[in-house]
mmCIF file of C-alpha atoms in Angstrom:
data_model
loop_
_atom_site.group_PDB
_atom_site.id
_atom_site.type_symbol
_atom_site.label_atom_id
_atom_site.label_comp_id
_atom_site.label_asym_id
_atom_site.label_seq_id
_atom_site.Cartn_x
_atom_site.Cartn_y
_atom_site.Cartn_z
ATOM 1 C CA MET P 253 0.000 0.000 0.000
ATOM 2 C CA ASN P 254 1.331 3.414 -0.873
ATOM 3 C CA ALA P 255 1.687 5.427 2.332
ATOM 4 C CA ARG P 256 0.849 8.732 0.680
ATOM 5 C CA LYS P 257 -2.107 7.832 -1.547
ATOM 6 C CA THR P 258 -5.405 9.384 -0.570
ATOM 7 C CA THR P 259 -8.769 7.687 -0.609
ATOM 8 C CA GLY P 260 -11.918 9.375 -1.805
ATOM 9 C CA ASN P 261 -14.956 7.161 -2.420
ATOM 10 C CA PHE P 262 -17.895 9.110 -0.973
ATOM 11 C CA ALA P 263 -20.866 7.651 -2.825
ATOM 12 C CA GLY P 264 -23.532 6.720 -0.321
ATOM 13 C CA SER P 265 -21.731 8.342 2.624
ATOM 14 C CA ASN P 266 -23.914 9.360 5.580
ATOM 15 C CA SER P 267 -22.989 13.039 5.182
ATOM 16 C CA GLU P 268 -23.918 13.063 1.517
ATOM 17 C CA LYS P 269 -27.244 11.276 2.098
ATOM 18 C CA CYS P 270 -28.133 13.720 4.862
ATOM 19 C CA ILE P 271 -27.465 16.745 2.657
ATOM 20 C CA GLU P 272 -29.413 15.231 -0.276
ATOM 21 C CA LYS P 273 -32.420 14.668 2.001
ATOM 22 C CA LEU P 274 -32.295 18.262 3.193
ATOM 23 C CA PHE P 275 -31.973 19.413 -0.419
ATOM 24 C CA ARG P 276 -35.241 17.624 -1.311
ATOM 25 C CA ILE P 277 -37.009 19.073 1.715
ATOM 26 C CA VAL P 278 -35.984 22.595 0.742
ATOM 27 C CA THR P 279 -37.097 22.013 -2.857
ATOM 28 C CA HIS P 280 -40.615 21.028 -1.832
ATOM 29 C CA SER P 281 -41.051 23.389 1.116
ATOM 30 C CA LYS P 282 -43.442 26.383 1.076
ATOM 31 C CA ILE P 283 -40.880 29.167 1.214
ATOM 32 C CA THR P 284 -40.019 31.877 -1.273
ATOM 33 C CA LYS P 285 -38.017 31.020 -4.364
ATOM 34 C CA LYS P 286 -35.288 33.396 -3.233
ATOM 35 C CA MET P 287 -34.984 31.644 0.123
ATOM 36 C CA LYS P 288 -34.984 28.211 -1.545
ATOM 37 C CA LYS P 289 -32.132 29.298 -3.803
ATOM 38 C CA LEU P 290 -30.113 30.601 -0.861
ATOM 39 C CA LEU P 291 -30.591 27.426 1.194
ATOM 40 C CA LYS P 292 -29.644 25.237 -1.769
ATOM 41 C CA VAL P 293 -26.409 27.176 -2.201
ATOM 42 C CA ILE P 294 -25.605 26.726 1.506
ATOM 43 C CA LEU P 295 -26.307 22.983 1.302
ATOM 44 C CA LEU P 296 -24.162 22.592 -1.817
ATOM 45 C CA MET P 297 -21.312 24.394 -0.082
ATOM 46 C CA GLY P 298 -21.687 21.955 2.805
ATOM 47 C CA LEU P 299 -21.538 19.010 0.421
ATOM 48 C CA PHE P 300 -18.362 20.271 -1.260
ATOM 49 C CA ALA P 301 -16.732 20.968 2.097
ATOM 50 C CA CYS P 302 -17.637 17.465 3.221
ATOM 51 C CA GLU P 303 -16.094 15.926 0.101
ATOM 52 C CA GLU P 304 -12.933 18.013 0.461
ATOM 53 C CA LYS P 305 -12.564 16.930 4.064
ATOM 54 C CA ASN P 306 -13.059 13.253 3.217
ATOM 55 C CA THR P 307 -10.653 13.272 0.267
ATOM 56 C CA THR P 308 -7.774 14.485 2.408
ATOM 57 C CA LYS P 309 -5.962 11.583 3.991
ATOM 58 C CA ALA P 310 -5.182 12.070 7.659
ATOM 59 C CA ALA P 311 -1.495 12.236 8.441
ATOM 60 C CA GLU P 312 -0.130 8.969 9.768
ATOM 61 C CA SER P 313 3.167 7.934 11.273
ATOM 62 C CA ILE P 314 5.290 5.452 9.349
ATOM 63 C CA ALA P 315 7.590 2.794 10.775
ATOM 64 C CA GLU P 316 8.990 0.124 8.470
ATOM 65 C CA ALA P 317 12.042 -2.091 8.590
ATOM 66 C CA LYS P 318 12.768 -4.528 5.805
ATOM 67 C CA TYR P 319 15.405 -6.082 3.609
ATOM 68 C CA LEU P 320 15.322 -5.085 -0.035
ATOM 69 C CA ASP P 321 16.926 -6.717 -3.029
ATOM 70 C CA ILE P 322 19.159 -3.936 -4.330
ATOM 71 C CA ASN P 323 21.208 -4.899 -7.370
ATOM 72 C CA GLY P 324 21.182 -8.562 -6.391
ATOM 73 C CA THR P 325 22.189 -8.004 -2.760
ATOM 74 C CA LYS P 326 20.098 -8.020 0.411
ATOM 75 C CA GLN P 327 20.248 -4.606 2.087
ATOM 76 C CA PHE P 328 18.507 -3.295 5.202
ATOM 77 C CA VAL P 329 16.279 -0.207 4.967
ATOM 78 C CA MET P 330 14.327 1.390 7.807
ATOM 79 C CA ILE P 331 11.765 4.179 7.258
ATOM 80 C CA ARG P 332 10.584 6.245 10.224
ATOM 81 C CA GLY P 333 8.515 9.420 10.470
ATOM 82 C CA LYS P 334 5.830 11.029 12.642
ATOM 83 C CA ASN P 335 3.947 12.215 9.543
ATOM 84 C CA ASP P 336 4.069 10.179 6.341
ATOM 85 C CA ARG P 337 3.355 13.309 4.289
ATOM 86 C CA ASN P 338 6.583 15.006 5.395
ATOM 87 C CA PRO P 339 9.513 15.286 2.948
ATOM 88 C CA VAL P 340 11.702 12.206 2.612
ATOM 89 C CA LEU P 341 15.309 12.339 3.849
ATOM 90 C CA LEU P 342 17.719 9.634 2.709
ATOM 91 C CA HIS P 343 20.951 9.326 4.713
ATOM 92 C CA LEU P 344 24.184 7.885 3.278
ATOM 93 C CA HIS P 345 26.491 6.579 6.000
ATOM 94 C CA GLY P 346 30.259 6.623 6.044
ATOM 95 C CA GLY P 347 32.996 4.016 5.778
ATOM 96 C CA PRO P 348 32.459 2.454 3.379
ATOM 97 C CA GLY P 349 30.964 -0.252 5.553
ATOM 98 C CA VAL P 350 30.344 1.845 8.676
ATOM 99 C CA SER P 351 26.629 1.755 9.437
ATOM 100 C CA GLU P 352 25.505 4.838 11.369
ATOM 101 C CA LEU P 353 22.044 3.650 12.320
ATOM 102 C CA GLY P 354 22.900 3.592 16.033
ATOM 103 C CA GLY P 355 24.303 7.136 16.122
ATOM 104 C CA LEU P 356 21.546 8.594 13.989
ATOM 105 C CA ARG P 357 18.791 7.109 16.127
ATOM 106 C CA LYS P 358 20.586 8.239 19.287
ATOM 107 C CA TYR P 359 21.370 11.831 18.315
ATOM 108 C CA ASN P 360 19.172 12.676 15.322
ATOM 109 C CA LYS P 361 15.845 10.992 16.062
ATOM 110 C CA ASP P 362 14.159 14.428 16.199
ATOM 111 C CA LEU P 363 14.519 14.588 12.415
ATOM 112 C CA GLU P 364 11.655 12.103 12.272
ATOM 113 C CA LYS P 365 9.314 14.905 13.394
ATOM 114 C CA ASP P 366 9.987 16.957 10.257
ATOM 115 C CA PHE P 367 11.004 14.280 7.740
ATOM 116 C CA VAL P 368 10.304 10.728 6.782
ATOM 117 C CA VAL P 369 13.826 9.505 7.494
ATOM 118 C CA VAL P 370 15.301 6.611 5.531
ATOM 119 C CA TYR P 371 18.078 4.756 7.337
ATOM 120 C CA TRP P 372 20.011 2.511 4.985
ATOM 121 C CA ASP P 373 22.793 0.040 5.758
ATOM 122 C CA GLN P 374 24.782 -0.129 2.533
ATOM 123 C CA ARG P 375 25.904 -3.395 0.980
ATOM 124 C CA ASN P 376 27.362 -5.778 3.585
ATOM 125 C CA ALA P 377 27.401 -3.061 6.300
ATOM 126 C CA GLY P 378 25.723 -3.195 9.708
ATOM 127 C CA LYS P 379 22.423 -5.066 9.455
ATOM 128 C CA SER P 380 23.126 -5.803 5.784
ATOM 129 C CA TYR P 381 26.153 -7.971 6.662
ATOM 130 C CA VAL P 382 26.206 -11.550 5.395
ATOM 131 C CA GLU P 383 28.964 -14.135 5.519
ATOM 132 C CA ASN P 384 30.848 -14.926 2.329
ATOM 133 C CA PHE P 385 29.847 -11.678 0.628
ATOM 134 C CA PRO P 386 31.632 -11.529 -2.769
ATOM 135 C CA LYS P 387 34.588 -9.150 -2.553
ATOM 136 C CA ALA P 388 34.070 -8.234 -6.227
ATOM 137 C CA GLU P 389 30.784 -6.581 -5.174
ATOM 138 C CA ILE P 390 32.625 -3.924 -3.160
ATOM 139 C CA LYS P 391 33.067 -1.303 -5.876
ATOM 140 C CA VAL P 392 32.298 2.411 -6.135
ATOM 141 C CA SER P 393 30.120 1.889 -9.214
ATOM 142 C CA LYS P 394 28.027 -0.685 -7.327
ATOM 143 C CA TYR P 395 27.380 1.756 -4.475
ATOM 144 C CA ILE P 396 26.316 4.481 -6.909
ATOM 145 C CA GLU P 397 23.845 2.165 -8.611
ATOM 146 C CA ASP P 398 22.538 1.078 -5.211
ATOM 147 C CA VAL P 399 21.639 4.713 -4.492
ATOM 148 C CA ASN P 400 19.858 4.906 -7.830
ATOM 149 C CA VAL P 401 17.819 1.733 -7.253
ATOM 150 C CA LEU P 402 16.925 2.709 -3.676
ATOM 151 C CA ALA P 403 15.944 6.236 -4.740
ATOM 152 C CA LYS P 404 13.561 4.862 -7.374
ATOM 153 C CA TYR P 405 12.021 2.504 -4.833
ATOM 154 C CA LEU P 406 11.532 5.249 -2.239
ATOM 155 C CA LYS P 407 9.990 7.689 -4.706
ATOM 156 C CA ASN P 408 7.442 5.061 -5.692
ATOM 157 C CA ARG P 409 6.873 3.671 -2.203
ATOM 158 C CA LEU P 410 6.388 7.074 -0.581
ATOM 159 C CA ASN P 411 4.827 8.801 -3.590
ATOM 160 C CA VAL P 412 7.303 11.696 -3.799
ATOM 161 C CA LYS P 413 9.047 13.304 -6.733
ATOM 162 C CA LYS P 414 12.325 14.146 -4.995
ATOM 163 C CA LEU P 415 14.403 12.977 -2.035
ATOM 164 C CA PHE P 416 16.425 15.189 0.311
ATOM 165 C CA LEU P 417 19.886 13.578 0.362
ATOM 166 C CA VAL P 418 22.380 13.753 3.245
ATOM 167 C CA GLY P 419 25.790 12.075 3.246
ATOM 168 C CA HIS P 420 28.524 11.741 5.871
ATOM 169 C CA SER P 421 32.235 11.073 5.217
ATOM 170 C CA TRP P 422 32.367 8.298 2.562
ATOM 171 C CA GLY P 423 28.635 8.962 2.200
ATOM 172 C CA SER P 424 29.432 12.575 1.264
ATOM 173 C CA ARG P 425 31.600 11.384 -1.606
ATOM 174 C CA LEU P 426 29.002 8.808 -2.652
ATOM 175 C CA GLY P 427 26.355 11.525 -2.459
ATOM 176 C CA MET P 428 28.242 13.812 -4.820
ATOM 177 C CA TYR P 429 28.641 10.969 -7.306
ATOM 178 C CA ALA P 430 24.929 10.161 -7.042
ATOM 179 C CA VAL P 431 23.647 13.722 -7.517
ATOM 180 C CA GLN P 432 25.972 14.195 -10.471
ATOM 181 C CA LYS P 433 24.752 11.034 -12.224
ATOM 182 C CA TYR P 434 21.111 11.007 -11.076
ATOM 183 C CA PRO P 435 20.087 14.594 -10.248
ATOM 184 C CA GLU P 436 16.455 13.815 -11.094
ATOM 185 C CA HIS P 437 16.066 11.927 -7.811
ATOM 186 C CA PHE P 438 17.080 14.705 -5.439
ATOM 187 C CA SER P 439 15.937 18.155 -4.319
ATOM 188 C CA ALA P 440 19.241 19.012 -2.597
ATOM 189 C CA PHE P 441 22.360 17.427 -1.119
ATOM 190 C CA VAL P 442 23.957 18.053 2.273
ATOM 191 C CA GLY P 443 27.508 16.789 2.739
ATOM 192 C CA THR P 444 29.145 16.577 6.160
ATOM 193 C CA GLY P 445 32.674 15.413 6.901
ATOM 194 C CA GLN P 446 33.030 16.014 3.168
ATOM 195 C CA GLU P 447 35.561 13.909 1.267
ATOM 196 C CA VAL P 448 37.311 15.801 -1.520
ATOM 197 C CA ALA P 449 40.562 14.275 -2.764
ATOM 198 C CA ALA P 450 42.630 11.214 -1.867
ATOM 199 C CA ALA P 451 46.167 12.604 -2.092
ATOM 200 C CA ASP P 452 45.620 16.142 -0.786
ATOM 201 C CA GLY P 453 43.161 15.021 1.867
ATOM 202 C CA GLU P 454 45.471 12.451 3.409
ATOM 203 C CA LEU P 455 48.542 14.707 3.188
ATOM 204 C CA GLN P 456 46.740 17.552 4.985
ATOM 205 C CA SER P 457 45.436 15.122 7.602
ATOM 206 C CA TYR P 458 48.924 13.755 8.286
ATOM 207 C CA GLN P 459 50.589 17.175 8.422
ATOM 208 C CA TYR P 460 47.959 18.535 10.819
ATOM 209 C CA THR P 461 48.317 15.478 13.066
ATOM 210 C CA MET P 462 52.099 15.841 13.163
ATOM 211 C CA ALA P 463 51.873 19.578 13.910
ATOM 212 C CA LYS P 464 49.520 18.935 16.853
ATOM 213 C CA ALA P 465 51.658 16.103 18.238
ATOM 214 C CA LYS P 466 54.640 18.474 18.246
ATOM 215 C CA GLU P 467 52.561 21.350 19.666
ATOM 216 C CA PHE P 468 51.539 19.217 22.635
ATOM 217 C CA LYS P 469 55.056 17.754 22.881
ATOM 218 C CA ILE P 470 53.903 14.150 22.834
ATOM 219 C CA ASP P 471 57.156 12.570 21.707
ATOM 220 C CA SER P 472 55.754 9.045 21.445
ATOM 221 C CA LEU P 473 53.164 10.161 18.897
ATOM 222 C CA VAL P 474 55.687 12.250 16.989
ATOM 223 C CA GLN P 475 57.935 9.193 16.722
ATOM 224 C CA GLN P 476 55.083 7.015 15.478
ATOM 225 C CA LEU P 477 54.170 9.583 12.828
ATOM 226 C CA GLU P 478 57.788 9.891 11.767
ATOM 227 C CA PHE P 479 57.946 6.102 11.455
ATOM 228 C CA ILE P 480 54.816 6.147 9.280
ATOM 229 C CA GLY P 481 56.158 8.958 7.119
ATOM 230 C CA GLU P 482 54.202 11.390 4.974
ATOM 231 C CA PRO P 483 51.743 9.804 2.539
ATOM 232 C CA LYS P 484 52.725 9.861 -1.114
ATOM 233 C CA GLY P 485 50.120 9.896 -3.850
ATOM 234 C CA GLY P 486 46.431 9.022 -3.802
ATOM 235 C CA ASP P 487 46.467 5.225 -3.970
ATOM 236 C CA PHE P 488 45.357 4.008 -0.548
ATOM 237 C CA ARG P 489 47.272 0.747 -1.020
ATOM 238 C CA THR P 490 50.656 2.394 -1.527
ATOM 239 C CA MET P 491 50.508 5.935 -0.092
ATOM 240 C CA TYR P 492 52.073 4.691 3.146
ATOM 241 C CA ALA P 493 54.983 2.316 3.633
ATOM 242 C CA PHE P 494 52.821 -0.375 5.280
ATOM 243 C CA PRO P 495 49.077 -1.208 5.095
ATOM 244 C CA ASP P 496 48.035 -0.344 8.654
ATOM 245 C CA ALA P 497 49.636 3.105 8.558
ATOM 246 C CA PHE P 498 46.449 4.796 7.332
ATOM 247 C CA SER P 499 44.428 3.504 10.302
ATOM 248 C CA LEU P 500 47.240 4.304 12.734
ATOM 249 C CA GLN P 501 47.444 7.904 11.554
ATOM 250 C CA LYS P 502 43.703 8.358 12.044
ATOM 251 C CA TYR P 503 43.882 6.727 15.487
ATOM 252 C CA ILE P 504 46.608 9.180 16.538
ATOM 253 C CA LEU P 505 44.528 12.097 15.211
ATOM 254 C CA LEU P 506 41.473 11.026 17.214
ATOM 255 C CA GLU P 507 43.622 10.617 20.324
ATOM 256 C CA LEU P 508 44.995 14.142 19.873
ATOM 257 C CA ASN P 509 41.456 15.468 19.514
ATOM 258 C CA ARG P 510 41.050 14.890 23.261
ATOM 259 C CA LYS P 511 43.471 17.772 23.729
ATOM 260 C CA ILE P 512 42.503 19.846 20.689
ATOM 261 C CA TYR P 513 38.770 20.160 21.426
ATOM 262 C CA ASP P 514 36.018 18.597 23.486
ATOM 263 C CA GLY P 515 34.584 16.425 20.778
ATOM 264 C CA PHE P 516 33.796 12.863 19.872
ATOM 265 C CA THR P 517 36.219 10.200 21.056
ATOM 266 C CA ILE P 518 36.825 6.718 19.706
ATOM 267 C CA GLU P 519 34.893 5.362 22.677
ATOM 268 C CA LYS P 520 31.792 7.403 21.796
ATOM 269 C CA LEU P 521 31.897 6.246 18.194
ATOM 270 C CA TYR P 522 32.247 2.641 19.325
ATOM 271 C CA ALA P 523 29.332 3.047 21.739
ATOM 272 C CA ASN P 524 27.046 4.206 18.909
ATOM 273 C CA PHE P 525 26.613 0.629 17.769
ATOM 274 C CA GLN P 526 27.531 -1.323 20.888
ATOM 275 C CA GLU P 527 24.857 0.413 23.000
ATOM 276 C CA SER P 528 22.262 0.738 20.256
ATOM 277 C CA ASP P 529 18.919 -1.055 20.418
ATOM 278 C CA GLU P 530 18.807 -1.090 16.612
ATOM 279 C CA TYR P 531 21.340 -3.933 16.278
ATOM 280 C CA THR P 532 20.970 -7.481 17.560
ATOM 281 C CA ALA P 533 23.734 -9.056 19.655
ATOM 282 C CA LYS P 534 24.906 -10.964 16.579
ATOM 283 C CA GLU P 535 24.936 -7.790 14.456
ATOM 284 C CA LYS P 536 27.067 -6.043 17.067
ATOM 285 C CA GLU P 537 29.555 -8.906 16.802
ATOM 286 C CA THR P 538 29.739 -8.701 13.010
ATOM 287 C CA TYR P 539 29.630 -4.879 12.781
ATOM 288 C CA LEU P 540 33.401 -4.399 12.592
ATOM 289 C CA THR P 541 33.777 -7.501 10.416
ATOM 290 C CA GLY P 542 31.589 -5.908 7.759
ATOM 291 C CA ALA P 543 33.324 -2.536 8.062
ATOM 292 C CA ASN P 544 36.788 -4.093 7.767
ATOM 293 C CA PHE P 545 35.691 -6.200 4.814
ATOM 294 C CA ALA P 546 34.510 -3.139 2.890
ATOM 295 C CA ASN P 547 37.657 -1.146 3.630
ATOM 296 C CA GLU P 548 39.921 -4.075 2.823
ATOM 297 C CA HIS P 549 38.452 -4.638 -0.625
ATOM 298 C CA ILE P 550 37.311 -1.176 -1.760
ATOM 299 C CA VAL P 551 40.956 -0.114 -2.079
ATOM 300 C CA ASN P 552 41.378 -2.637 -4.902
ATOM 301 C CA ASP P 553 38.852 -0.696 -6.973
ATOM 302 C CA ALA P 554 40.570 1.788 -9.270
ATOM 303 C CA ASP P 555 37.607 4.146 -8.925
ATOM 304 C CA TYR P 556 38.187 4.396 -5.174
ATOM 305 C CA ASN P 557 41.835 5.458 -5.397
ATOM 306 C CA ASN P 558 43.263 8.745 -6.668
ATOM 307 C CA PHE P 559 39.853 10.401 -6.626
ATOM 308 C CA ASP P 560 39.528 14.180 -6.746
ATOM 309 C CA LEU P 561 36.039 15.650 -6.684
ATOM 310 C CA ARG P 562 37.424 19.035 -7.664
ATOM 311 C CA LYS P 563 38.012 17.516 -11.096
ATOM 312 C CA GLN P 564 35.498 14.663 -11.199
ATOM 313 C CA VAL P 565 32.448 16.511 -9.834
ATOM 314 C CA SER P 566 33.078 20.182 -10.503
ATOM 315 C CA GLU P 567 29.437 20.988 -11.292
ATOM 316 C CA VAL P 568 26.026 19.656 -10.239
ATOM 317 C CA LYS P 569 22.455 20.578 -11.150
ATOM 318 C CA ILE P 570 20.940 20.687 -7.667
ATOM 319 C CA PRO P 571 21.588 22.812 -4.531
ATOM 320 C CA VAL P 572 24.527 21.670 -2.393
ATOM 321 C CA PHE P 573 25.267 22.433 1.252
ATOM 322 C CA PHE P 574 28.390 21.503 3.225
ATOM 323 C CA ILE P 575 28.218 21.301 7.019
ATOM 324 C CA ALA P 576 31.825 21.221 8.190
ATOM 325 C CA GLY P 577 33.384 20.847 11.612
ATOM 326 C CA LYS P 578 36.125 23.355 12.411
ATOM 327 C CA PHE P 579 38.287 20.562 13.859
ATOM 328 C CA ASP P 580 37.709 17.988 11.123
ATOM 329 C CA TYR P 581 41.017 16.741 9.782
ATOM 330 C CA VAL P 582 39.879 13.204 9.083
ATOM 331 C CA ASN P 583 38.600 14.836 5.910
ATOM 332 C CA PRO P 584 40.202 18.273 6.262
ATOM 333 C CA THR P 585 37.726 21.142 6.418
ATOM 334 C CA PRO P 586 40.058 23.585 4.585
ATOM 335 C CA LEU P 587 40.012 21.223 1.607
ATOM 336 C CA ALA P 588 36.220 20.993 1.755
ATOM 337 C CA LYS P 589 36.043 24.792 1.704
ATOM 338 C CA GLN P 590 38.357 24.936 -1.304
ATOM 339 C CA TYR P 591 36.182 22.433 -3.133
ATOM 340 C CA PHE P 592 33.032 24.333 -2.171
ATOM 341 C CA ASP P 593 34.447 27.549 -3.621
ATOM 342 C CA LEU P 594 35.183 25.805 -6.931
ATOM 343 C CA LEU P 595 31.935 23.847 -7.154
ATOM 344 C CA LYS P 596 29.260 25.107 -9.534
ATOM 345 C CA ALA P 597 25.699 24.572 -8.314
ATOM 346 C CA PRO P 598 22.395 26.452 -8.683
ATOM 347 C CA GLN P 599 22.513 27.163 -4.939
ATOM 348 C CA LYS P 600 25.176 26.411 -2.358
ATOM 349 C CA GLU P 601 26.145 27.232 1.210
ATOM 350 C CA PHE P 602 29.147 26.398 3.404
ATOM 351 C CA ILE P 603 28.240 26.089 7.099
ATOM 352 C CA LEU P 604 31.032 25.889 9.699
ATOM 353 C CA TYR P 605 30.456 24.350 13.140
ATOM 354 C CA ASP P 606 32.926 25.731 15.691
ATOM 355 C CA LYS P 607 32.452 22.918 18.212
ATOM 356 C CA SER P 608 32.687 19.943 15.856
ATOM 357 C CA GLY P 609 35.211 17.760 14.154
ATOM 358 C CA HIS P 610 34.363 14.957 11.750
ATOM 359 C CA ASP P 611 30.879 14.296 13.177
ATOM 360 C CA PRO P 612 28.779 17.507 13.368
ATOM 361 C CA ALA P 613 25.532 15.505 13.287
ATOM 362 C CA TRP P 614 26.404 14.022 16.684
ATOM 363 C CA GLU P 615 28.716 16.623 18.198
ATOM 364 C CA GLU P 616 26.214 19.453 17.683
ATOM 365 C CA ALA P 617 23.119 17.337 17.141
ATOM 366 C CA GLN P 618 20.436 19.862 18.039
ATOM 367 C CA ARG P 619 21.890 22.476 15.730
ATOM 368 C CA PHE P 620 22.416 19.912 12.974
ATOM 369 C CA ASN P 621 18.821 18.698 13.138
ATOM 370 C CA ALA P 622 17.490 22.260 12.988
ATOM 371 C CA GLU P 623 19.910 23.054 10.142
ATOM 372 C CA LEU P 624 18.498 20.323 7.939
ATOM 373 C CA VAL P 625 14.973 21.661 8.459
ATOM 374 C CA ARG P 626 16.164 25.161 7.574
ATOM 375 C CA ILE P 627 18.002 23.975 4.482
ATOM 376 C CA TYR P 628 15.045 21.979 3.199
ATOM 377 C CA LYS P 629 12.725 24.943 3.566
ATOM 378 C CA ALA P 630 15.231 27.073 1.646
ATOM 379 C CA VAL P 631 15.226 24.774 -1.387
ATOM 380 C CA LYS P 632 11.775 23.182 -1.513
#
């Protein structure tokens, strides 16, 4: 059943029968012709008002959770909203492979008051994880087509012409690819923790981390970063001297964030899924397995490496908004600002959060939730 379709079969309704009976009484009553005409007009107005009232479907809440076949893979989709006539917001999580269902439901549940929110665990992530998932299915092009298939399904299921798209981290890169290739699906895109370019992004992240380690005089971290060495190039398989160096650099950055600003820690990110009611005990056990699987195999896709949105997605046909954390150097905010300045779009806005790093949606949740409402109203 389509959640937004209205019903309007009024033939034989009690209200209509009552008005028709009164209409006949007026017609045959012994009153002046002028008075009869006036009363008939009033009764007809009542009939039309009755029909208008009955044809308008009462707003209903919507709560669905199901697995969909998306491009031959089973993927989890949850739809939640207080009013099924509200605009539809589709969220693209990060990673790839890092389901954000737990964090979104914990910090951003209020969005369900103003939107019909679609939570989606991408292929083999979170609740979509399955054993023996084919590694060849972890490709950028597959993710882009998944967005296309899901968007078509949601537009039909919820009877809307456009979706409001929001993407975080890897989801921000995926979102830019999707709105470039399939702009007809979306009213606007909001990117947060925006990915921009492989080589420049990782180099800026490393250099910032090293500068902060020296600023705080933490010799052990400085030595580890020196051992890792600066990244070279944009191929995630070879930019560092050994495979785990990328993860180690990001771990050191998040540790330094404890001193840089009062933001999200590794423990808080971990708790988003470990303490969430949205995942079963088994899904909590396989959460990191799915995330590691995606990250291990996506780097073998040529489309994932050496990317640069400044060149690949320099123009889009829909409004674009970047919500950036001042302290985000996982995906450096200065690079996001540079990309924003170059990007051509019919409408765009760069919004800086002074108390956030890589996760503005959770670090300044109340502001973020209100921001999305404001942005939607500005573009609808």
